[in-house]
mmCIF file of C-alpha atoms in Angstrom:
data_model
loop_
_atom_site.group_PDB
_atom_site.id
_atom_site.type_symbol
_atom_site.label_atom_id
_atom_site.label_comp_id
_atom_site.label_asym_id
_atom_site.label_seq_id
_atom_site.Cartn_x
_atom_site.Cartn_y
_atom_site.Cartn_z
ATOM 1 C CA UNK Z 1410 0.000 0.000 0.000
ATOM 2 C CA UNK Z 1411 2.893 2.322 0.865
ATOM 3 C CA UNK Z 1412 4.630 1.560 -2.415
ATOM 4 C CA UNK Z 1413 1.436 2.283 -4.356
ATOM 5 C CA UNK Z 1414 1.066 5.634 -2.583
ATOM 6 C CA UNK Z 1415 4.692 6.551 -3.414
ATOM 7 C CA UNK Z 1416 4.066 5.616 -7.069
ATOM 8 C CA UNK Z 1417 1.016 7.901 -7.214
ATOM 9 C CA UNK Z 1418 3.003 10.745 -5.688
ATOM 10 C CA UNK Z 1419 5.830 10.288 -8.219
ATOM 11 C CA UNK Z 1420 3.332 10.269 -11.096
ATOM 12 C CA UNK Z 1421 1.794 13.469 -9.712
ATOM 13 C CA UNK Z 1422 5.194 15.138 -9.494
ATOM 14 C CA UNK Z 1423 6.009 14.025 -13.034
ATOM 15 C CA UNK Z 1424 2.703 15.428 -14.301
ATOM 16 C CA UNK Z 1425 3.357 18.757 -12.582
ATOM 17 C CA UNK Z 1426 6.877 18.916 -14.068
ATOM 18 C CA UNK Z 1427 5.506 18.056 -17.530
ATOM 19 C CA UNK Z 1428 2.829 20.733 -17.197
ATOM 20 C CA UNK Z 1429 5.374 23.344 -16.124
ATOM 21 C CA UNK Z 1430 7.636 22.397 -19.059
ATOM 22 C CA UNK Z 1431 4.774 22.716 -21.541
ATOM 23 C CA UNK Z 1432 3.822 26.074 -20.066
ATOM 24 C CA UNK Z 1433 7.437 27.242 -20.474
ATOM 25 C CA UNK Z 1434 7.407 26.109 -24.101
ATOM 26 C CA UNK Z 1435 4.128 27.893 -24.691
ATOM 27 C CA UNK Z 1436 5.525 31.121 -23.259
ATOM 28 C CA UNK Z 1437 8.633 30.844 -25.460
ATOM 29 C CA UNK Z 1438 6.479 30.090 -28.473
ATOM 30 C CA UNK Z 1439 4.280 33.115 -27.803
ATOM 31 C CA UNK Z 1440 7.366 35.298 -27.352
ATOM 32 C CA UNK Z 1441 8.797 34.041 -30.649
ATOM 33 C CA UNK Z 1442 5.556 34.751 -32.493
ATOM 34 C CA UNK Z 1443 5.317 38.217 -30.930
ATOM 35 C CA UNK Z 1444 8.904 38.953 -31.920
ATOM 36 C CA UNK Z 1445 8.237 37.902 -35.497
ATOM 37 C CA UNK Z 1446 5.131 40.090 -35.662
ATOM 38 C CA UNK Z 1447 7.098 43.090 -34.414
ATOM 39 C CA UNK Z 1448 9.857 42.455 -36.943
ATOM 40 C CA UNK Z 1449 7.367 42.019 -39.764
ATOM 41 C CA UNK Z 1450 5.925 45.458 -38.992
ATOM 42 C CA UNK Z 1451 9.294 47.182 -39.274
ATOM 43 C CA UNK Z 1452 10.301 48.628 -42.657
ATOM 44 C CA UNK Z 1453 12.574 45.978 -44.106
ATOM 45 C CA UNK Z 1454 15.666 46.665 -46.188
ATOM 46 C CA UNK Z 1455 14.237 45.194 -49.326
ATOM 47 C CA UNK Z 1456 10.685 46.358 -48.762
ATOM 48 C CA UNK Z 1457 9.389 42.943 -47.753
ATOM 49 C CA UNK Z 1458 10.431 40.002 -45.602
ATOM 50 C CA UNK Z 1459 11.980 37.048 -47.366
ATOM 51 C CA UNK Z 1460 10.576 34.532 -44.869
ATOM 52 C CA UNK Z 1461 7.688 32.694 -46.427
ATOM 53 C CA UNK Z 1462 4.600 31.556 -44.537
ATOM 54 C CA UNK Z 1463 5.519 27.884 -44.939
ATOM 55 C CA UNK Z 1464 9.054 28.442 -43.608
ATOM 56 C CA UNK Z 1465 7.697 30.270 -40.572
ATOM 57 C CA UNK Z 1466 5.022 27.691 -39.816
ATOM 58 C CA UNK Z 1467 7.493 24.816 -40.216
ATOM 59 C CA UNK Z 1468 9.912 26.466 -37.797
ATOM 60 C CA UNK Z 1469 7.217 27.121 -35.209
ATOM 61 C CA UNK Z 1470 5.881 23.597 -35.558
ATOM 62 C CA UNK Z 1471 9.327 22.090 -34.895
ATOM 63 C CA UNK Z 1472 9.815 24.395 -31.937
ATOM 64 C CA UNK Z 1473 6.460 23.417 -30.467
ATOM 65 C CA UNK Z 1474 7.316 19.758 -30.969
ATOM 66 C CA UNK Z 1475 10.877 19.756 -29.609
ATOM 67 C CA UNK Z 1476 11.163 22.940 -27.565
ATOM 68 C CA UNK Z 1477 14.437 23.734 -29.399
ATOM 69 C CA UNK Z 1478 14.810 27.474 -29.957
ATOM 70 C CA UNK Z 1479 17.349 26.879 -32.754
ATOM 71 C CA UNK Z 1480 14.414 26.360 -35.137
ATOM 72 C CA UNK Z 1481 13.421 29.954 -34.446
ATOM 73 C CA UNK Z 1482 16.950 31.353 -34.477
ATOM 74 C CA UNK Z 1483 17.696 29.721 -37.818
ATOM 75 C CA UNK Z 1484 15.068 31.835 -39.557
ATOM 76 C CA UNK Z 1485 17.236 34.933 -40.085
ATOM 77 C CA UNK Z 1486 15.326 37.334 -42.302
ATOM 78 C CA UNK Z 1487 16.654 37.275 -45.838
ATOM 79 C CA UNK Z 1488 20.109 36.052 -44.828
ATOM 80 C CA UNK Z 1489 22.001 33.591 -46.959
ATOM 81 C CA UNK Z 1490 23.181 30.637 -44.865
ATOM 82 C CA UNK Z 1491 26.722 30.606 -46.259
ATOM 83 C CA UNK Z 1492 27.325 34.131 -47.513
ATOM 84 C CA UNK Z 1493 25.712 36.364 -44.928
ATOM 85 C CA UNK Z 1494 24.182 38.563 -47.608
ATOM 86 C CA UNK Z 1495 20.646 39.605 -48.449
ATOM 87 C CA UNK Z 1496 18.834 39.107 -51.729
ATOM 88 C CA UNK Z 1497 17.306 42.549 -52.204
ATOM 89 C CA UNK Z 1498 14.377 41.936 -54.527
ATOM 90 C CA UNK Z 1499 13.100 45.500 -54.259
ATOM 91 C CA UNK Z 1500 16.485 46.827 -55.345
ATOM 92 C CA UNK Z 1501 16.403 44.574 -58.411
ATOM 93 C CA UNK Z 1502 12.979 46.028 -59.204
ATOM 94 C CA UNK Z 1503 14.406 49.517 -58.809
ATOM 95 C CA UNK Z 1504 16.968 48.742 -61.496
ATOM 96 C CA UNK Z 1505 14.478 47.220 -63.906
ATOM 97 C CA UNK Z 1506 11.863 49.917 -63.276
ATOM 98 C CA UNK Z 1507 14.017 52.932 -64.108
ATOM 99 C CA UNK Z 1508 12.490 55.103 -66.863
ATOM 100 C CA UNK Z 1509 13.062 53.685 -70.366
ATOM 101 C CA UNK Z 1510 14.914 56.876 -71.257
ATOM 102 C CA UNK Z 1511 17.547 55.848 -68.689
ATOM 103 C CA UNK Z 1512 17.761 52.209 -69.717
ATOM 104 C CA UNK Z 1513 16.827 51.667 -73.383
ATOM 105 C CA UNK Z 1514 19.388 48.949 -74.038
ATOM 106 C CA UNK Z 1515 18.132 46.736 -71.200
ATOM 107 C CA UNK Z 1516 14.621 46.936 -72.651
ATOM 108 C CA UNK Z 1517 15.734 46.458 -76.261
ATOM 109 C CA UNK Z 1518 18.353 43.715 -75.866
ATOM 110 C CA UNK Z 1519 17.928 40.028 -75.135
ATOM 111 C CA UNK Z 1520 18.332 39.349 -71.394
ATOM 112 C CA UNK Z 1521 19.315 35.918 -70.047
ATOM 113 C CA UNK Z 1522 19.717 34.714 -66.461
ATOM 114 C CA UNK Z 1523 22.689 32.374 -66.091
ATOM 115 C CA UNK Z 1524 23.941 30.101 -63.325
ATOM 116 C CA UNK Z 1525 27.645 30.220 -64.193
ATOM 117 C CA UNK Z 1526 30.310 32.904 -64.452
ATOM 118 C CA UNK Z 1527 29.897 33.269 -68.230
ATOM 119 C CA UNK Z 1528 27.541 32.518 -71.094
ATOM 120 C CA UNK Z 1529 28.974 30.732 -74.118
ATOM 121 C CA UNK Z 1530 26.867 30.935 -77.279
ATOM 122 C CA UNK Z 1531 27.688 29.002 -80.468
ATOM 123 C CA UNK Z 1532 26.943 31.237 -83.454
ATOM 124 C CA UNK Z 1533 26.769 30.325 -87.125
ATOM 125 C CA UNK Z 1534 29.021 32.821 -88.924
ATOM 126 C CA UNK Z 1535 27.875 31.875 -92.436
ATOM 127 C CA UNK Z 1536 25.592 29.540 -94.388
ATOM 128 C CA UNK Z 1537 26.296 25.982 -95.608
ATOM 129 C CA UNK Z 1538 27.184 25.811 -99.284
ATOM 130 C CA UNK Z 1539 24.519 24.577 -101.687
ATOM 131 C CA UNK Z 1540 23.292 24.778 -105.280
ATOM 132 C CA UNK Z 1541 20.655 23.514 -107.670
ATOM 133 C CA UNK Z 1542 21.141 20.117 -109.237
ATOM 134 C CA UNK Z 1543 19.472 18.175 -112.039
ATOM 135 C CA UNK Z 1544 17.447 15.058 -111.263
ATOM 136 C CA UNK Z 1545 20.267 12.722 -112.240
ATOM 137 C CA UNK Z 1546 23.146 15.130 -111.689
ATOM 138 C CA UNK Z 1547 26.011 14.283 -109.397
ATOM 139 C CA UNK Z 1548 25.974 15.624 -105.860
ATOM 140 C CA UNK Z 1549 29.363 16.371 -104.359
ATOM 141 C CA UNK Z 1550 30.072 17.268 -100.759
ATOM 142 C CA UNK Z 1551 29.429 20.926 -99.886
ATOM 143 C CA UNK Z 1552 31.149 23.150 -97.353
ATOM 144 C CA UNK Z 1553 29.689 23.236 -93.851
ATOM 145 C CA UNK Z 1554 28.849 26.482 -92.053
ATOM 146 C CA UNK Z 1555 31.456 27.958 -89.742
ATOM 147 C CA UNK Z 1556 30.625 27.924 -86.053
ATOM 148 C CA UNK Z 1557 31.965 30.688 -83.834
ATOM 149 C CA UNK Z 1558 31.717 30.994 -80.061
ATOM 150 C CA UNK Z 1559 30.651 34.158 -78.253
ATOM 151 C CA UNK Z 1560 31.547 34.344 -74.567
ATOM 152 C CA UNK Z 1561 29.864 36.912 -72.334
ATOM 153 C CA UNK Z 1562 31.379 37.213 -68.872
ATOM 154 C CA UNK Z 1563 29.279 38.152 -65.838
ATOM 155 C CA UNK Z 1564 31.193 41.144 -64.460
ATOM 156 C CA UNK Z 1565 30.663 42.637 -61.015
ATOM 157 C CA UNK Z 1566 29.216 46.076 -60.398
ATOM 158 C CA UNK Z 1567 29.050 47.455 -56.862
ATOM 159 C CA UNK Z 1568 28.374 50.381 -54.560
ATOM 160 C CA UNK Z 1569 29.539 50.669 -50.941
ATOM 161 C CA UNK Z 1570 28.153 53.855 -49.352
ATOM 162 C CA UNK Z 1571 28.218 54.238 -45.576
ATOM 163 C CA UNK Z 1572 25.961 56.024 -43.096
ATOM 164 C CA UNK Z 1573 26.264 56.562 -39.372
ATOM 165 C CA UNK Z 1574 24.154 54.280 -37.238
ATOM 166 C CA UNK Z 1575 22.735 57.338 -35.482
ATOM 167 C CA UNK Z 1576 21.501 58.741 -38.778
ATOM 168 C CA UNK Z 1577 19.909 55.401 -39.646
ATOM 169 C CA UNK Z 1578 18.227 55.251 -36.228
ATOM 170 C CA UNK Z 1579 17.022 58.856 -36.073
ATOM 171 C CA UNK Z 1580 16.093 59.640 -39.691
ATOM 172 C CA UNK Z 1581 12.513 60.856 -40.091
ATOM 173 C CA UNK Z 1582 12.016 58.533 -43.064
ATOM 174 C CA UNK Z 1583 13.269 55.120 -44.126
ATOM 175 C CA UNK Z 1584 16.796 56.149 -45.052
ATOM 176 C CA UNK Z 1585 17.979 52.653 -45.933
ATOM 177 C CA UNK Z 1586 15.188 52.167 -48.494
ATOM 178 C CA UNK Z 1587 15.966 55.572 -50.002
ATOM 179 C CA UNK Z 1588 19.661 54.704 -50.218
ATOM 180 C CA UNK Z 1589 18.987 51.358 -51.882
ATOM 181 C CA UNK Z 1590 16.759 53.073 -54.422
ATOM 182 C CA UNK Z 1591 19.569 55.468 -55.296
ATOM 183 C CA UNK Z 1592 21.970 52.537 -55.612
ATOM 184 C CA UNK Z 1593 19.532 50.902 -58.027
ATOM 185 C CA UNK Z 1594 19.487 54.011 -60.196
ATOM 186 C CA UNK Z 1595 23.288 54.208 -60.143
ATOM 187 C CA UNK Z 1596 23.585 50.564 -61.176
ATOM 188 C CA UNK Z 1597 21.223 51.167 -64.082
ATOM 189 C CA UNK Z 1598 23.228 54.213 -65.207
ATOM 190 C CA UNK Z 1599 26.571 52.381 -65.054
ATOM 191 C CA UNK Z 1600 25.157 49.384 -66.918
ATOM 192 C CA UNK Z 1601 23.654 51.450 -69.722
ATOM 193 C CA UNK Z 1602 26.931 53.289 -70.242
ATOM 194 C CA UNK Z 1603 28.810 49.989 -70.524
ATOM 195 C CA UNK Z 1604 26.314 48.551 -73.029
ATOM 196 C CA UNK Z 1605 27.252 51.387 -75.398
ATOM 197 C CA UNK Z 1606 30.879 52.282 -74.675
ATOM 198 C CA UNK Z 1607 32.269 49.539 -72.380
ATOM 199 C CA UNK Z 1608 35.582 48.030 -73.516
ATOM 200 C CA UNK Z 1609 34.759 44.498 -72.344
ATOM 201 C CA UNK Z 1610 37.550 44.417 -69.731
ATOM 202 C CA UNK Z 1611 35.870 43.869 -66.379
ATOM 203 C CA UNK Z 1612 32.650 45.286 -67.818
ATOM 204 C CA UNK Z 1613 30.221 44.584 -70.691
ATOM 205 C CA UNK Z 1614 31.447 45.316 -74.214
ATOM 206 C CA UNK Z 1615 29.502 48.147 -75.767
ATOM 207 C CA UNK Z 1616 28.075 48.530 -79.249
ATOM 208 C CA UNK Z 1617 30.589 51.210 -80.237
ATOM 209 C CA UNK Z 1618 33.628 49.312 -78.883
ATOM 210 C CA UNK Z 1619 33.717 46.624 -81.590
ATOM 211 C CA UNK Z 1620 35.817 46.754 -84.731
ATOM 212 C CA UNK Z 1621 33.897 48.172 -87.674
ATOM 213 C CA UNK Z 1622 34.020 47.811 -91.439
ATOM 214 C CA UNK Z 1623 32.173 49.211 -94.429
ATOM 215 C CA UNK Z 1624 32.009 45.719 -95.973
ATOM 216 C CA UNK Z 1625 28.614 44.028 -96.298
ATOM 217 C CA UNK Z 1626 27.408 40.918 -94.479
ATOM 218 C CA UNK Z 1627 28.721 38.489 -97.101
ATOM 219 C CA UNK Z 1628 32.296 39.810 -97.123
ATOM 220 C CA UNK Z 1629 32.874 41.352 -93.697
ATOM 221 C CA UNK Z 1630 35.129 39.637 -91.155
ATOM 222 C CA UNK Z 1631 33.091 37.969 -88.420
ATOM 223 C CA UNK Z 1632 33.182 40.020 -85.225
ATOM 224 C CA UNK Z 1633 33.012 43.371 -87.004
ATOM 225 C CA UNK Z 1634 29.968 45.649 -87.170
ATOM 226 C CA UNK Z 1635 29.185 47.243 -90.509
ATOM 227 C CA UNK Z 1636 29.041 51.019 -90.700
ATOM 228 C CA UNK Z 1637 27.450 53.224 -93.334
ATOM 229 C CA UNK Z 1638 29.133 56.582 -93.928
ATOM 230 C CA UNK Z 1639 27.168 59.818 -93.682
ATOM 231 C CA UNK Z 1640 29.137 61.350 -96.559
ATOM 232 C CA UNK Z 1641 30.601 64.263 -94.610
ATOM 233 C CA UNK Z 1642 33.052 64.569 -91.715
ATOM 234 C CA UNK Z 1643 31.064 65.124 -88.535
ATOM 235 C CA UNK Z 1644 27.841 65.946 -90.380
ATOM 236 C CA UNK Z 1645 25.217 64.881 -92.909
ATOM 237 C CA UNK Z 1646 25.808 65.952 -96.493
ATOM 238 C CA UNK Z 1647 24.258 69.285 -97.393
ATOM 239 C CA UNK Z 1648 22.820 68.219 -100.767
ATOM 240 C CA UNK Z 1649 21.143 64.882 -99.843
ATOM 241 C CA UNK Z 1650 21.266 64.458 -96.038
ATOM 242 C CA UNK Z 1651 18.537 61.830 -95.886
ATOM 243 C CA UNK Z 1652 20.299 59.416 -98.248
ATOM 244 C CA UNK Z 1653 22.639 58.140 -95.523
ATOM 245 C CA UNK Z 1654 19.705 57.166 -93.281
ATOM 246 C CA UNK Z 1655 18.023 55.352 -96.159
ATOM 247 C CA UNK Z 1656 21.297 53.540 -96.895
ATOM 248 C CA UNK Z 1657 21.525 52.323 -93.295
ATOM 249 C CA UNK Z 1658 18.083 50.765 -93.571
ATOM 250 C CA UNK Z 1659 18.970 49.187 -96.918
ATOM 251 C CA UNK Z 1660 22.116 47.527 -95.531
ATOM 252 C CA UNK Z 1661 20.191 45.681 -92.818
ATOM 253 C CA UNK Z 1662 19.054 42.258 -94.041
ATOM 254 C CA UNK Z 1663 15.285 41.798 -94.442
ATOM 255 C CA UNK Z 1664 14.804 39.234 -91.600
ATOM 256 C CA UNK Z 1665 15.854 41.888 -89.066
ATOM 257 C CA UNK Z 1666 13.506 44.653 -90.242
ATOM 258 C CA UNK Z 1667 10.353 43.535 -88.423
ATOM 259 C CA UNK Z 1668 11.881 44.334 -85.023
ATOM 260 C CA UNK Z 1669 14.325 47.062 -86.036
ATOM 261 C CA UNK Z 1670 14.692 50.439 -84.331
ATOM 262 C CA UNK Z 1671 17.039 53.419 -84.109
ATOM 263 C CA UNK Z 1672 19.273 54.311 -81.162
ATOM 264 C CA UNK Z 1673 20.905 57.737 -80.760
ATOM 265 C CA UNK Z 1674 21.448 60.503 -78.225
ATOM 266 C CA UNK Z 1675 19.236 63.570 -77.920
ATOM 267 C CA UNK Z 1676 21.543 65.986 -79.690
ATOM 268 C CA UNK Z 1677 21.707 63.665 -82.717
ATOM 269 C CA UNK Z 1678 17.925 63.352 -82.638
ATOM 270 C CA UNK Z 1679 17.625 67.153 -82.598
ATOM 271 C CA UNK Z 1680 19.784 67.354 -85.716
ATOM 272 C CA UNK Z 1681 17.701 64.742 -87.542
ATOM 273 C CA UNK Z 1682 14.424 66.421 -86.591
ATOM 274 C CA UNK Z 1683 15.528 69.418 -88.676
ATOM 275 C CA UNK Z 1684 16.140 67.324 -91.810
ATOM 276 C CA UNK Z 1685 13.633 67.413 -94.680
ATOM 277 C CA UNK Z 1686 13.156 65.181 -97.698
ATOM 278 C CA UNK Z 1687 13.112 66.455 -101.308
ATOM 279 C CA UNK Z 1688 9.476 67.534 -100.907
ATOM 280 C CA UNK Z 1689 10.274 69.495 -97.752
ATOM 281 C CA UNK Z 1690 8.615 66.972 -95.420
ATOM 282 C CA UNK Z 1691 10.137 66.148 -92.038
ATOM 283 C CA UNK Z 1692 11.647 62.684 -91.643
ATOM 284 C CA UNK Z 1693 10.714 62.709 -87.951
ATOM 285 C CA UNK Z 1694 7.216 61.508 -87.021
ATOM 286 C CA UNK Z 1695 6.099 62.275 -83.452
ATOM 287 C CA UNK Z 1696 4.050 59.399 -82.063
ATOM 288 C CA UNK Z 1697 0.542 60.397 -81.037
ATOM 289 C CA UNK Z 1698 0.266 57.466 -78.612
ATOM 290 C CA UNK Z 1699 1.370 58.280 -75.087
ATOM 291 C CA UNK Z 1700 4.522 56.423 -74.041
ATOM 292 C CA UNK Z 1701 5.377 55.287 -77.572
ATOM 293 C CA UNK Z 1702 8.640 56.370 -79.257
ATOM 294 C CA UNK Z 1703 8.726 58.694 -82.277
ATOM 295 C CA UNK Z 1704 9.338 57.253 -85.726
ATOM 296 C CA UNK Z 1705 12.130 57.894 -88.211
ATOM 297 C CA UNK Z 1706 11.467 56.615 -91.728
ATOM 298 C CA UNK Z 1707 8.868 54.274 -90.245
ATOM 299 C CA UNK Z 1708 11.036 52.803 -87.456
ATOM 300 C CA UNK Z 1709 10.895 53.671 -83.707
ATOM 301 C CA UNK Z 1710 13.597 55.879 -82.221
ATOM 302 C CA UNK Z 1711 15.025 55.323 -78.719
ATOM 303 C CA UNK Z 1712 17.184 57.863 -76.905
ATOM 304 C CA UNK Z 1713 20.387 56.888 -75.158
ATOM 305 C CA UNK Z 1714 22.680 59.728 -74.143
ATOM 306 C CA UNK Z 1715 25.574 57.280 -73.952
ATOM 307 C CA UNK Z 1716 25.635 57.153 -77.753
ATOM 308 C CA UNK Z 1717 28.381 59.456 -79.097
ATOM 309 C CA UNK Z 1718 27.472 62.963 -80.223
ATOM 310 C CA UNK Z 1719 27.976 63.779 -83.894
ATOM 311 C CA UNK Z 1720 31.652 64.476 -84.574
ATOM 312 C CA UNK Z 1721 34.274 63.552 -87.137
ATOM 313 C CA UNK Z 1722 34.354 59.725 -87.513
ATOM 314 C CA UNK Z 1723 31.824 59.251 -84.684
ATOM 315 C CA UNK Z 1724 29.510 56.217 -84.591
ATOM 316 C CA UNK Z 1725 26.501 58.226 -83.463
ATOM 317 C CA UNK Z 1726 23.547 56.222 -84.797
ATOM 318 C CA UNK Z 1727 22.736 52.529 -84.437
ATOM 319 C CA UNK Z 1728 19.975 50.752 -86.357
ATOM 320 C CA UNK Z 1729 18.897 47.141 -86.168
ATOM 321 C CA UNK Z 1730 17.183 44.374 -84.256
ATOM 322 C CA UNK Z 1731 18.802 44.879 -80.866
ATOM 323 C CA UNK Z 1732 17.171 41.807 -79.337
ATOM 324 C CA UNK Z 1733 18.971 39.572 -81.809
ATOM 325 C CA UNK Z 1734 22.125 41.666 -81.904
ATOM 326 C CA UNK Z 1735 22.934 42.185 -78.221
ATOM 327 C CA UNK Z 1736 22.626 39.879 -75.203
ATOM 328 C CA UNK Z 1737 22.732 40.888 -71.537
ATOM 329 C CA UNK Z 1738 23.444 38.218 -68.917
ATOM 330 C CA UNK Z 1739 22.460 38.326 -65.234
ATOM 331 C CA UNK Z 1740 24.402 36.008 -62.898
ATOM 332 C CA UNK Z 1741 22.069 36.523 -59.924
ATOM 333 C CA UNK Z 1742 19.955 39.199 -58.338
ATOM 334 C CA UNK Z 1743 21.165 42.188 -56.391
ATOM 335 C CA UNK Z 1744 22.973 41.236 -53.209
ATOM 336 C CA UNK Z 1745 23.685 43.249 -50.107
ATOM 337 C CA UNK Z 1746 26.130 42.861 -47.244
ATOM 338 C CA UNK Z 1747 25.448 45.075 -44.230
ATOM 339 C CA UNK Z 1748 28.701 45.831 -42.409
ATOM 340 C CA UNK Z 1749 28.407 47.757 -39.139
ATOM 341 C CA UNK Z 1750 31.636 46.441 -37.593
ATOM 342 C CA UNK Z 1751 34.622 47.351 -39.764
ATOM 343 C CA UNK Z 1752 34.087 51.113 -39.737
ATOM 344 C CA UNK Z 1753 32.264 52.012 -36.522
ATOM 345 C CA UNK Z 1754 30.103 54.039 -36.003
ATOM 346 C CA UNK Z 1755 29.260 53.716 -39.697
ATOM 347 C CA UNK Z 1756 27.140 51.078 -41.420
ATOM 348 C CA UNK Z 1757 28.454 50.152 -44.858
ATOM 349 C CA UNK Z 1758 25.903 49.068 -47.445
ATOM 350 C CA UNK Z 1759 28.016 46.864 -49.729
ATOM 351 C CA UNK Z 1760 25.689 46.138 -52.635
ATOM 352 C CA UNK Z 1761 26.633 44.289 -55.808
ATOM 353 C CA UNK Z 1762 25.369 42.335 -58.778
ATOM 354 C CA UNK Z 1763 26.984 40.471 -61.661
ATOM 355 C CA UNK Z 1764 26.030 41.325 -65.210
ATOM 356 C CA UNK Z 1765 27.573 41.195 -68.654
ATOM 357 C CA UNK Z 1766 26.763 42.087 -72.219
ATOM 358 C CA UNK Z 1767 27.967 41.757 -75.776
ATOM 359 C CA UNK Z 1768 27.041 41.470 -79.438
ATOM 360 C CA UNK Z 1769 26.105 37.959 -80.555
ATOM 361 C CA UNK Z 1770 24.736 38.631 -84.075
ATOM 362 C CA UNK Z 1771 26.908 41.092 -85.967
ATOM 363 C CA UNK Z 1772 24.560 41.173 -88.952
ATOM 364 C CA UNK Z 1773 21.606 42.337 -86.887
ATOM 365 C CA UNK Z 1774 22.904 45.848 -86.314
ATOM 366 C CA UNK Z 1775 24.363 48.699 -88.405
ATOM 367 C CA UNK Z 1776 26.118 51.895 -87.362
ATOM 368 C CA UNK Z 1777 26.312 55.269 -89.043
ATOM 369 C CA UNK Z 1778 29.781 56.772 -89.183
ATOM 370 C CA UNK Z 1779 29.944 60.518 -89.704
ATOM 371 C CA UNK Z 1780 32.759 60.422 -92.203
ATOM 372 C CA UNK Z 1781 33.465 60.437 -95.928
ATOM 373 C CA UNK Z 1782 34.914 56.934 -95.983
#
C-alpha cells in the first residue's frame, strides 16, 4: 500500500513537471511569435520580408514539438546561410523599373539569367554551301557552315556607401530604403553606359567598342559591325542628307527589319528632326500614342545619351534588331552585405550584382559613321 502511494506521488510530481515544461514552451512560443510580428511590422531593407509563410510555420511547428529554440533562431530574415548577404528583390525592381529613357538597351536587348560565371553561345558565322542540281546530276560534298563561339562574362558592379548608425536610427524617413533606391538608379546608369561604350575588360562590351568595317554581311570579317558613312566629316551631307539614313536601312538584311529600331542621343535626334526630304517633309514623325517612341522613316527611335554625339568619324547612330544583336546576362539578383563592424560608427551598405553584355549577331545591327569613308 505504501509503495502504491509513493508511485502515485511520483506520477503526480512528473505530471506537474511536464505541465510546467509545456507552459514554459508555450511562453517561449508566444514570445517568438510576438517577436516575429514586431519584426514584420518594421520597414525591411528590401521592402518585404523574405521569410515565407511555410518556412515560418514549419519552424514554429518544430519548436512546439521539440522545444528547441534553434528552429526559431535559424530563420534569419533574408540572410544567406553561407554568404551572410541579403537578396534585395526590391532593389532589383528599382533597377528594372528605371524610366526607359535611362535604360533603353536593357529593354531592347535580349536578357538571359545564367547560373555560371559566363555565357557561351555558339553562333553560325555563315551559311552551308549549296546549289541547284538536275534530277540525275552528281551531288558532291558541300562546305559546312562555320561555327563561332561568343563568350559573355558576368562582371561585377558594386556600390559601398556608408551612413552613421545614429543617422539610420534617427532619420525621419526610411533612409535605408531611399539609399537602396539610389543605388539601383546608379547601377542602371553604369550598366547602360557599358552597353554602349564599355571596352569588355571587367565590364560589358559596348556597341561602339567593336571593330567596324564598311564591308557588307557576305564579305565582312566575323566580329566586325558594318558602318554606313554619312558622306561628310562630322555631319550629314548638305545636298542629300537623308540618303545616308536610307542607306543604313537598306544595308540591314530583311529578316531583321520587323523588329528594327534606331538608337541615338538627344543631340543627334535634334539634328535629324531638322532634316527634310526632297518635298520638304520632315523625316521625324512624333508618335501620337502616349509612351510610344517617335518614328524615323517608319522605325521607332530610342534615346540613349551614352551614344556618341555627332563628330568627325563618330559612330553616333545605331539601327537594327537589338534583341537579336545584343545579349545581356544576369548572374544573380542584387545582393547586399550590411557591415556595421569594420568602420564604426558607420554602417556600410556593400551592394553588388553580376552582369555582362555583348554582341552575338553582328549582322543584326548597323552603325552610321559621320565620315566620308
